[in-house]
Amino acid sequence: MTMKRPWYATVLMYAALAMFLFFLGFPLLWLLSASFKSSGELNSLAVNLLPAEWDFSNFGAALERQNLLLAAGNSLFVSIATMVITVLLSMPMAYALARLKGRLRAAGTVWILTSQVFPSILIIIPLFLVLRAISLNDTLLGLILVYVTFTLPFTLWMLQGYVAAIPTELEEAGEMDGASRITILRTIVLPLLAPGLVATAMFTFVSAWNEFFLALVLLQSPELYTLPIALRSFLGAEGQTQLGPLAAGAILATIPSLIIFSILQKKLTGGMLAGAVKG
Amino acid sequence: MSSVATKVPRQTKRVGHRARAQRREAVALVIPALLPIIIFSVIPLASGVALGFTDATLKRNAEINFIGFGNFIELLGDHRFWGSFGIGIVWAGSVALLTLVCAMALALLLNSDLRLKGLTRVLALIPWAMPPVVIAIVWRMIYNPNSGPLNGALEVFGIPGVNWLGDFSTALPAVIVVGVWSGIPQTTVLLLAGMQSISAEQHEAAAVDGAGAIRRFWHITLPSLRPIIIAVTALDFIWQFNSFGLIYVLTEGGPGGRTMIPPLFTYLEAFRNREIGYASAMGDVLVIAIMLILSLYLVNQFRQSKGSRA
Amino acid sequence: MKRIRGIGAVAFAGAAVLVLSGCQQGSATNSGDGGDDGAVTLQFQSLSDQPATQAAVKAIVDDWNAENSDVQVKIVQAGWDGTFDKLVTQFTGGTAPDIIHYEASSIVSFAADGYLADLTDYIDGDLKADISEGIWDSVTQNDEIIAYPSTLQSYMAFANADLLEAAGVEVPTGDSMTWDELQEIAKATTTGDAHGLGWGLGSPTAAMMSLALGFDGTFFSGEGEDASIEVGDAELAVPELVHEMTYTDKSVDPTSLTQSGSEVLASFYGGKVAMTVQGSFQATNIANDAPEGFNWVALPPLEGSEGAIQAANPQTYSVNIDSEYVEESAEFLNFFMAGDNLAQIAYADALIPSSDAARAEVEKLAADNPAWTQVLASGDGLVGPPFLKVEKYTEWKDTIATPAFQQYLANEITSEQLAAQLSDGWADIAG
């Protein structure tokens, strides 16, 4: 747009932009600052954005406390496994949803949409009982399978949008040449789908990495806790809350998602819109 | 004649074979994903709905009896549940609405020719990437009545500090602000993508006709964004209504139940009071309520958009 | 088609591998039974959150493990926060540990649901005799002893001696201190930028229930499912006093009433409040965390109209009824509760040990620590409260009492409304 704008409008717009910048960015800034403050300073009731003296011990303390390192390992394992399984499972189904006509497709779409409506609180009780029945209660595997199931609607939604964006003519041409469906899938669809797959995989990783509620109920042994659960247990009701290590732990928990999101930013948007428009 | 007669059945046989092959293909493509969905989503969902009609508890070797609508009748008179339901509506409704307003403003700014757009886009990712637990931890620090930066800033201006999450009148608004903060990025990104798909010619044509920025927003941008706006607010509302972690860590429903949204209330009924039958009945009611609200909203919106087009 | 099946097979193989690894993980965490050498391993879930206490617990367990090669104990470290919900899912999920550390008022629910083993016949005779009848009573449900009571906390007032001096108030001494004295000192020490008292009543119920006993406020009568509630002047004495101090005298920091005890300690260290009421265990935290030169004292036990009486709600060690090794677990707990061992834990936690032997030991350990004199003195007034016999106490506490007390302390409702909410809410719960 190249239209003229009165100067005061420009000023107002910059002011608004600055406010957004501050509003969105400040919490992370404060968290960073707290993670470098000494416990004395955090307890002193003084409010400063910059630490009076930079204290790097919080990160070490965070890793030592409450098995945070173990929890990070659990989170990493769960997130990667969820990512791999979800992608493997959703690829064929997304293809089916996008390409095959009929009742199956309608049913799939309806399920994807309704699964958003049901509160996880309704599912969690029987889910807990189901997992207990198949001896997967209080295991990381149980959590992974549950995560896979719960991210599938969204990944399918995204992926089928990407599949739909691939012109069917390409596949038909392959069919003419006598290639089998699987060859077509592997040599034509898969390469074109790669960017979408990467975006979907990363999205799945972040959802699993950030998830709190299901892990809270489905994991009971402290040595299986994922990072969000371990962080939450930092905030003891009566025990001495150590804000410095807590902030440091929170920073560590944010970094992977933040990195992935900055890589992903554009693709994720494209994917969601593809799903919305073409679906 | 005879040759035709033999040909026809063969043809149908071939078609039938192809259709069957295709169906088998479809089944093979779908089954791997369908299995976990059935085991971990459909079965639990169905049994969750069914549990609402029983007196199940988490006692050791508890007996489960079918009690019909007993739980629902009890629920009708449970004023604490309905209080929590009201809080849930206020929470989800305000977050969805305020998120939309903020995200729209931000998307418009990002869609203009301002500098610093790139930086803002990167910063806008922060709330999206942060795990809800971390969001709650950060905002607890910010809202801290003694050492939080918010009260620190107020003090500079000589305004007495506020006990944001502890005071009965400010707790829910304070929590809503956090909800909006965490929801802005996703909504902004979607709106922005929608805006970018509006052709520049439309705007230029309108500008030539002498339409100001506000009129152009009202008559061109807003109507073309309508489907996205409807979808985004509806989804936001559902997600917020069902969200758990953020408020659980921020306030745990306090003070005095002032931020006790329905998922928290139901969680306490299930895992503190151990009445899972009654808790499941609550879940059933919540599902029906959401669907009702949602269909009202969607029907209303679509009717309006039809009306405005006609 | 074949290739598609191939993809499916790969996916399933991947899933199967994960199933196996997951099962291994599961069995590793759930194994109550020991390794190949026939030794039994007991899972012992401990909640102790003080580093010193954790060290003490570990030392005791190491001693036991060294002496008993056939029964090994493994500590599972958990935290106090959210323990109730976690135990609910552990018990129902069949993943509860063998030995469970918790507190008397909360395990009532688990006993009622049938998850705790009856320990009556396993408890060491000497230990039994060394702990008072009243404390044993606090862990007895339906004539079954469901836990070993270990340490007890009381609520104590701590004061910033410098601020008291600056206000011209003498630090109270003596055997006890009345609530009126506390109110007077709070008034005297309230200045422009400091309140006389900060009290972390964010989760107010436990403190209110316990301190009401000083005014003979018992709340409940009867046992099990037949318990009934009465909320009268005696029950409301403490909340009304806090309310008056906050909103009439303005000597209590209203913000503190919404915080946790630890959060208020920051204000205490910062000189924003002259006194603070805390669980006795905070004596350890104050000693460790207070800024250098911070001049603090523990005040004498708080005395109501009936005396310096508070609720004995001991920490407990119970055994999972589904454990294969109830007897072995009880044997370990007999060892764990021996005078020397219990004394170490109590001393590290600044809590009052349940047994006389451990108490004598703690008195020796703490001979030159003035705060400890008050901690132990406050222990003399601990009696078993009626609410420990109430099956649905935890439900009432979390869903009714806590929000009601919070509303009253925030000046949102009157004391009549508080009383009504507390008793009507009980009617709903007991239904």
Tab-separated table of C-alpha atoms in Angstrom, chain B:
chain	number	residue	atom	x	y	z
B	1	MET	CA	-24.531	-62.248	-28.713
B	2	SER	CA	-22.772	-64.810	-26.731
B	3	SER	CA	-19.586	-62.801	-26.747
B	4	VAL	CA	-21.417	-59.753	-25.408
B	5	ALA	CA	-23.078	-61.824	-22.787
B	6	THR	CA	-19.772	-63.056	-21.511
B	7	LYS	CA	-18.186	-59.630	-21.652
B	8	VAL	CA	-20.630	-57.799	-19.426
B	9	PRO	CA	-20.135	-59.803	-16.266
B	10	ARG	CA	-16.386	-59.644	-16.732
B	11	GLN	CA	-16.530	-55.877	-16.924
B	12	THR	CA	-18.565	-55.471	-13.770
B	13	LYS	CA	-16.260	-57.924	-12.141
B	14	ARG	CA	-13.296	-55.801	-13.057
B	15	VAL	CA	-14.958	-52.625	-11.772
B	16	GLY	CA	-15.923	-54.378	-8.574
B	17	HIS	CA	-12.371	-55.586	-8.219
B	18	ARG	CA	-11.008	-52.101	-8.685
B	19	ALA	CA	-13.437	-50.587	-6.215
B	20	ARG	CA	-12.544	-53.247	-3.720
B	21	ALA	CA	-8.854	-52.684	-4.263
B	22	GLN	CA	-9.362	-48.997	-3.745
B	23	ARG	CA	-11.322	-49.603	-0.609
B	24	ARG	CA	-8.627	-51.926	0.678
B	25	GLU	CA	-6.081	-49.303	-0.168
B	26	ALA	CA	-8.042	-46.715	1.757
B	27	VAL	CA	-8.328	-49.031	4.724
B	28	ALA	CA	-4.593	-49.698	4.692
B	29	LEU	CA	-3.886	-45.979	4.575
B	30	VAL	CA	-6.236	-45.164	7.388
B	31	ILE	CA	-5.890	-48.048	9.834
B	32	PRO	CA	-2.535	-47.117	11.395
B	33	ALA	CA	-3.852	-43.755	12.505
B	34	LEU	CA	-7.295	-45.072	13.276
B	35	LEU	CA	-6.142	-47.590	15.868
B	36	PRO	CA	-4.776	-45.158	18.429
B	37	ILE	CA	-7.683	-42.855	17.742
B	38	ILE	CA	-10.118	-45.610	18.602
B	39	ILE	CA	-8.239	-46.841	21.661
B	40	PHE	CA	-7.218	-43.541	23.177
B	41	SER	CA	-9.892	-41.194	21.946
B	42	VAL	CA	-13.129	-42.826	20.865
B	43	ILE	CA	-13.296	-45.492	23.562
B	44	PRO	CA	-12.397	-43.119	26.400
B	45	LEU	CA	-14.795	-40.544	25.065
B	46	ALA	CA	-17.654	-42.997	24.870
B	47	SER	CA	-16.901	-44.415	28.296
B	48	GLY	CA	-16.486	-40.894	29.670
B	49	VAL	CA	-19.948	-40.018	28.496
B	50	ALA	CA	-21.259	-43.289	29.917
B	51	LEU	CA	-19.513	-42.835	33.287
B	52	GLY	CA	-21.670	-39.757	33.807
B	53	PHE	CA	-24.643	-42.063	34.254
B	54	THR	CA	-22.979	-44.092	37.001
B	55	ASP	CA	-21.983	-43.624	40.629
B	56	ALA	CA	-18.359	-44.592	39.963
B	57	THR	CA	-15.749	-43.508	42.514
B	58	LEU	CA	-12.026	-44.078	42.840
B	59	LYS	CA	-12.383	-46.227	45.955
B	60	ARG	CA	-10.432	-49.466	46.092
B	61	ASN	CA	-12.372	-52.167	44.226
B	62	ALA	CA	-15.276	-49.773	43.848
B	63	GLU	CA	-18.579	-51.055	42.565
B	64	ILE	CA	-20.063	-49.165	39.658
B	65	ASN	CA	-23.819	-48.866	39.412
B	66	PHE	CA	-25.877	-47.367	36.659
B	67	ILE	CA	-27.948	-44.599	38.183
B	68	GLY	CA	-29.594	-43.045	35.156
B	69	PHE	CA	-29.890	-39.309	35.307
B	70	GLY	CA	-29.156	-39.129	39.050
B	71	ASN	CA	-25.918	-37.205	38.622
B	72	PHE	CA	-27.501	-34.739	36.233
B	73	ILE	CA	-30.392	-34.056	38.569
B	74	GLU	CA	-27.943	-33.448	41.411
B	75	LEU	CA	-25.900	-31.251	39.098
B	76	LEU	CA	-28.908	-29.064	38.326
B	77	GLY	CA	-28.986	-27.912	41.940
B	78	ASP	CA	-25.210	-27.625	42.344
B	79	HIS	CA	-24.791	-23.860	42.543
B	80	ARG	CA	-21.008	-24.123	42.874
B	81	PHE	CA	-20.820	-25.919	39.537
B	82	TRP	CA	-22.979	-23.335	37.822
B	83	GLY	CA	-20.969	-20.549	39.422
B	84	SER	CA	-17.867	-22.105	37.972
B	85	PHE	CA	-19.647	-22.480	34.633
B	86	GLY	CA	-20.405	-18.754	34.616
B	87	ILE	CA	-16.765	-17.965	35.355
B	88	GLY	CA	-15.786	-20.240	32.482
B	89	ILE	CA	-18.039	-18.360	30.067
B	90	VAL	CA	-16.709	-14.983	31.196
B	91	TRP	CA	-13.135	-16.233	30.967
B	92	ALA	CA	-13.396	-17.905	27.568
B	93	GLY	CA	-15.621	-15.207	26.087
B	94	SER	CA	-13.443	-12.305	27.193
B	95	VAL	CA	-10.243	-13.995	26.176
B	96	ALA	CA	-11.603	-14.888	22.728
B	97	LEU	CA	-12.987	-11.397	22.162
B	98	LEU	CA	-10.048	-9.416	23.534
B	99	THR	CA	-7.594	-11.642	21.710
B	100	LEU	CA	-9.432	-10.935	18.487
B	101	VAL	CA	-9.345	-7.171	19.050
B	102	CYS	CA	-5.664	-7.095	19.993
B	103	ALA	CA	-4.672	-9.510	17.250
B	104	MET	CA	-6.599	-7.508	14.668
B	105	ALA	CA	-4.801	-4.329	15.687
B	106	LEU	CA	-1.446	-6.063	15.632
B	107	ALA	CA	-2.134	-7.709	12.283
B	108	LEU	CA	-3.092	-4.359	10.764
B	109	LEU	CA	0.148	-2.834	12.043
B	110	LEU	CA	2.180	-5.735	10.701
B	111	ASN	CA	0.408	-5.480	7.363
B	112	SER	CA	1.329	-1.815	6.987
B	113	ASP	CA	4.576	-0.209	5.876
B	114	LEU	CA	6.015	0.386	9.345
B	115	ARG	CA	9.564	-0.441	10.315
B	116	LEU	CA	10.294	-2.831	13.162
B	117	LYS	CA	7.722	-5.233	11.750
B	118	GLY	CA	10.285	-8.010	11.579
B	119	LEU	CA	11.264	-7.594	15.213
B	120	THR	CA	7.633	-7.574	16.284
B	121	ARG	CA	6.964	-10.740	14.342
B	122	VAL	CA	9.782	-12.498	16.126
B	123	LEU	CA	8.691	-11.238	19.536
B	124	ALA	CA	5.121	-12.244	18.806
B	125	LEU	CA	6.318	-15.829	18.761
B	126	ILE	CA	7.304	-15.764	22.418
B	127	PRO	CA	3.869	-16.309	23.945
B	128	TRP	CA	3.138	-18.979	21.368
B	129	ALA	CA	6.283	-20.952	22.052
B	130	MET	CA	6.229	-20.741	25.832
B	131	PRO	CA	4.813	-23.783	27.607
B	132	PRO	CA	1.655	-22.795	29.543
B	133	VAL	CA	3.354	-23.688	32.802
B	134	VAL	CA	6.165	-21.263	32.059
B	135	ILE	CA	3.662	-18.584	31.051
B	136	ALA	CA	1.958	-19.007	34.402
B	137	ILE	CA	5.260	-18.879	36.269
B	138	VAL	CA	6.349	-15.679	34.513
B	139	TRP	CA	3.061	-13.934	35.083
B	140	ARG	CA	3.023	-14.956	38.716
B	141	MET	CA	6.328	-13.126	39.010
B	142	ILE	CA	4.997	-10.107	37.142
B	143	TYR	CA	1.843	-9.946	39.264
B	144	ASN	CA	3.725	-10.529	42.528
B	145	PRO	CA	2.362	-7.882	44.903
B	146	ASN	CA	5.695	-7.242	46.616
B	147	SER	CA	8.468	-7.799	44.136
B	148	GLY	CA	6.637	-7.772	40.813
B	149	PRO	CA	7.500	-5.211	38.123
B	150	LEU	CA	3.873	-4.238	37.646
B	151	ASN	CA	3.455	-2.921	41.168
B	152	GLY	CA	6.991	-1.560	40.968
B	153	ALA	CA	5.948	0.540	37.979
B	154	LEU	CA	2.773	1.700	39.701
B	155	GLU	CA	4.781	2.772	42.713
B	156	VAL	CA	6.938	4.999	40.527
B	157	PHE	CA	3.776	6.898	39.677
B	158	GLY	CA	2.758	6.950	43.307
B	159	ILE	CA	-0.108	4.517	42.841
B	160	PRO	CA	-0.419	1.947	45.621
B	161	GLY	CA	0.303	-1.616	44.555
B	162	VAL	CA	-2.472	-4.058	43.762
B	163	ASN	CA	-2.597	-7.682	44.852
B	164	TRP	CA	-3.431	-8.750	41.311
B	165	LEU	CA	-3.969	-12.480	41.660
B	166	GLY	CA	-4.968	-12.351	45.317
B	167	ASP	CA	-7.639	-9.674	45.258
B	168	PHE	CA	-11.167	-10.830	44.535
B	169	SER	CA	-11.934	-8.061	42.080
B	170	THR	CA	-8.726	-8.245	40.052
B	171	ALA	CA	-7.977	-11.978	39.955
B	172	LEU	CA	-10.203	-12.898	37.010
B	173	PRO	CA	-9.270	-9.844	34.898
B	174	ALA	CA	-5.590	-10.470	35.632
B	175	VAL	CA	-5.913	-14.061	34.520
B	176	ILE	CA	-7.783	-12.971	31.386
B	177	VAL	CA	-4.921	-10.661	30.446
B	178	VAL	CA	-2.579	-13.638	30.591
B	179	GLY	CA	-4.957	-15.625	28.421
B	180	VAL	CA	-5.044	-12.825	25.860
B	181	TRP	CA	-1.272	-12.480	25.947
B	182	SER	CA	-0.814	-16.140	25.190
B	183	GLY	CA	-3.482	-16.155	22.480
B	184	ILE	CA	-2.434	-13.103	20.469
B	185	PRO	CA	0.282	-14.679	18.281
B	186	GLN	CA	-1.749	-17.487	16.801
B	187	THR	CA	-4.731	-15.273	16.027
B	188	THR	CA	-2.514	-12.532	14.627
B	189	VAL	CA	-0.744	-14.906	12.299
B	190	LEU	CA	-4.031	-16.224	10.947
B	191	LEU	CA	-5.554	-12.774	10.492
B	192	LEU	CA	-2.387	-11.479	8.881
B	193	ALA	CA	-2.366	-14.320	6.390
B	194	GLY	CA	-5.983	-13.549	5.644
B	195	MET	CA	-5.200	-9.856	5.080
B	196	GLN	CA	-2.365	-10.670	2.745
B	197	SER	CA	-4.702	-12.659	0.554
B	198	ILE	CA	-6.910	-9.600	0.022
B	199	SER	CA	-5.867	-8.111	-3.279
B	200	ALA	CA	-4.223	-4.720	-3.196
B	201	GLU	CA	-6.363	-3.592	-6.130
B	202	GLN	CA	-9.477	-3.680	-4.027
B	203	HIS	CA	-7.900	-1.268	-1.588
B	204	GLU	CA	-6.503	0.948	-4.271
B	205	ALA	CA	-9.804	1.085	-6.076
B	206	ALA	CA	-11.522	2.075	-2.868
B	207	ALA	CA	-8.854	4.654	-2.142
B	208	VAL	CA	-9.362	6.184	-5.564
B	209	ASP	CA	-13.042	6.424	-4.722
B	210	GLY	CA	-11.988	8.522	-1.761
B	211	ALA	CA	-12.507	5.948	0.997
B	212	GLY	CA	-10.393	6.595	4.094
B	213	ALA	CA	-8.405	3.977	5.927
B	214	ILE	CA	-11.155	3.354	8.440
B	215	ARG	CA	-13.812	2.957	5.780
B	216	ARG	CA	-11.590	0.642	3.793
B	217	PHE	CA	-11.017	-1.482	6.873
B	218	TRP	CA	-14.728	-1.599	7.544
B	219	HIS	CA	-15.911	-2.299	4.016
B	220	ILE	CA	-13.125	-4.328	2.479
B	221	THR	CA	-10.817	-5.885	5.081
B	222	LEU	CA	-13.386	-6.895	7.641
B	223	PRO	CA	-15.870	-8.585	5.288
B	224	SER	CA	-13.163	-10.576	3.540
B	225	LEU	CA	-11.737	-11.689	6.869
B	226	ARG	CA	-15.113	-12.736	8.153
B	227	PRO	CA	-14.730	-16.515	7.725
B	228	ILE	CA	-11.344	-16.453	9.410
B	229	ILE	CA	-12.647	-14.284	12.247
B	230	ILE	CA	-15.566	-16.602	12.867
B	231	ALA	CA	-13.370	-19.692	12.876
B	232	VAL	CA	-10.697	-18.141	15.049
B	233	THR	CA	-13.013	-16.775	17.723
B	234	ALA	CA	-14.964	-20.006	17.857
B	235	LEU	CA	-11.799	-22.064	18.240
B	236	ASP	CA	-10.320	-19.655	20.764
B	237	PHE	CA	-13.479	-19.832	22.811
B	238	ILE	CA	-13.454	-23.635	22.874
B	239	TRP	CA	-9.759	-23.880	23.660
B	240	GLN	CA	-9.958	-21.368	26.454
B	241	PHE	CA	-13.105	-22.880	27.884
B	242	ASN	CA	-11.345	-26.240	28.032
B	243	SER	CA	-7.929	-24.976	29.095
B	244	PHE	CA	-6.501	-26.134	32.375
B	245	GLY	CA	-2.770	-25.682	32.881
B	246	LEU	CA	-2.550	-21.910	32.754
B	247	ILE	CA	-5.053	-21.176	35.523
B	248	TYR	CA	-4.137	-24.265	37.507
B	249	VAL	CA	-0.613	-22.952	37.917
B	250	LEU	CA	-1.551	-19.262	38.136
B	251	THR	CA	-4.207	-19.357	40.851
B	252	GLU	CA	-5.423	-22.941	41.272
B	253	GLY	CA	-8.941	-21.504	41.057
B	254	GLY	CA	-8.446	-19.032	43.883
B	255	PRO	CA	-8.951	-16.634	45.541
B	256	GLY	CA	-12.154	-17.968	47.033
B	257	GLY	CA	-13.057	-19.781	43.823
B	258	ARG	CA	-12.997	-16.568	41.803
B	259	THR	CA	-11.049	-18.131	38.924
B	260	MET	CA	-12.442	-21.662	39.257
B	261	ILE	CA	-13.105	-22.461	35.598
B	262	PRO	CA	-15.089	-25.642	34.869
B	263	PRO	CA	-12.163	-27.905	33.899
B	264	LEU	CA	-10.499	-27.117	37.233
B	265	PHE	CA	-13.731	-27.643	39.115
B	266	THR	CA	-14.253	-30.977	37.394
B	267	TYR	CA	-10.646	-31.982	38.013
B	268	LEU	CA	-11.108	-31.391	41.749
B	269	GLU	CA	-14.309	-33.415	41.745
B	270	ALA	CA	-12.577	-36.303	39.970
B	271	PHE	CA	-9.143	-36.371	41.581
B	272	ARG	CA	-9.723	-34.796	44.965
B	273	ASN	CA	-13.262	-35.849	45.834
B	274	ARG	CA	-12.796	-39.068	43.820
B	275	GLU	CA	-16.383	-38.959	42.529
B	276	ILE	CA	-15.587	-39.785	38.921
B	277	GLY	CA	-19.187	-40.555	38.010
B	278	TYR	CA	-20.326	-37.124	39.082
B	279	ALA	CA	-17.264	-35.497	37.504
B	280	SER	CA	-17.990	-37.229	34.203
B	281	ALA	CA	-21.549	-35.948	34.343
B	282	MET	CA	-20.068	-32.450	34.664
B	283	GLY	CA	-17.943	-33.156	31.601
B	284	ASP	CA	-21.028	-34.274	29.670
B	285	VAL	CA	-22.855	-31.093	30.579
B	286	LEU	CA	-19.859	-29.007	29.526
B	287	VAL	CA	-19.719	-30.683	26.110
B	288	ILE	CA	-23.407	-30.103	25.490
B	289	ALA	CA	-23.123	-26.506	26.674
B	290	ILE	CA	-20.159	-25.759	24.408
B	291	MET	CA	-21.846	-27.291	21.411
B	292	LEU	CA	-24.978	-25.304	22.124
B	293	ILE	CA	-23.146	-21.999	22.477
B	294	LEU	CA	-21.058	-22.737	19.442
B	295	SER	CA	-23.926	-23.661	17.175
B	296	LEU	CA	-25.853	-20.575	18.268
B	297	TYR	CA	-22.821	-18.446	17.474
B	298	LEU	CA	-22.100	-20.058	14.125
B	299	VAL	CA	-25.717	-20.052	12.965
B	300	ASN	CA	-26.052	-16.434	13.986
B	301	GLN	CA	-22.833	-15.458	12.230
B	302	PHE	CA	-23.688	-17.243	9.016
B	303	ARG	CA	-27.165	-15.797	8.978
B	304	GLN	CA	-25.692	-12.326	9.388
B	305	SER	CA	-23.171	-12.809	6.625
B	306	LYS	CA	-25.888	-14.099	4.307
B	307	GLY	CA	-28.025	-11.103	5.206
B	308	SER	CA	-25.245	-8.629	4.535
B	309	ARG	CA	-24.456	-10.239	1.207
B	310	ALA	CA	-28.097	-10.094	0.128
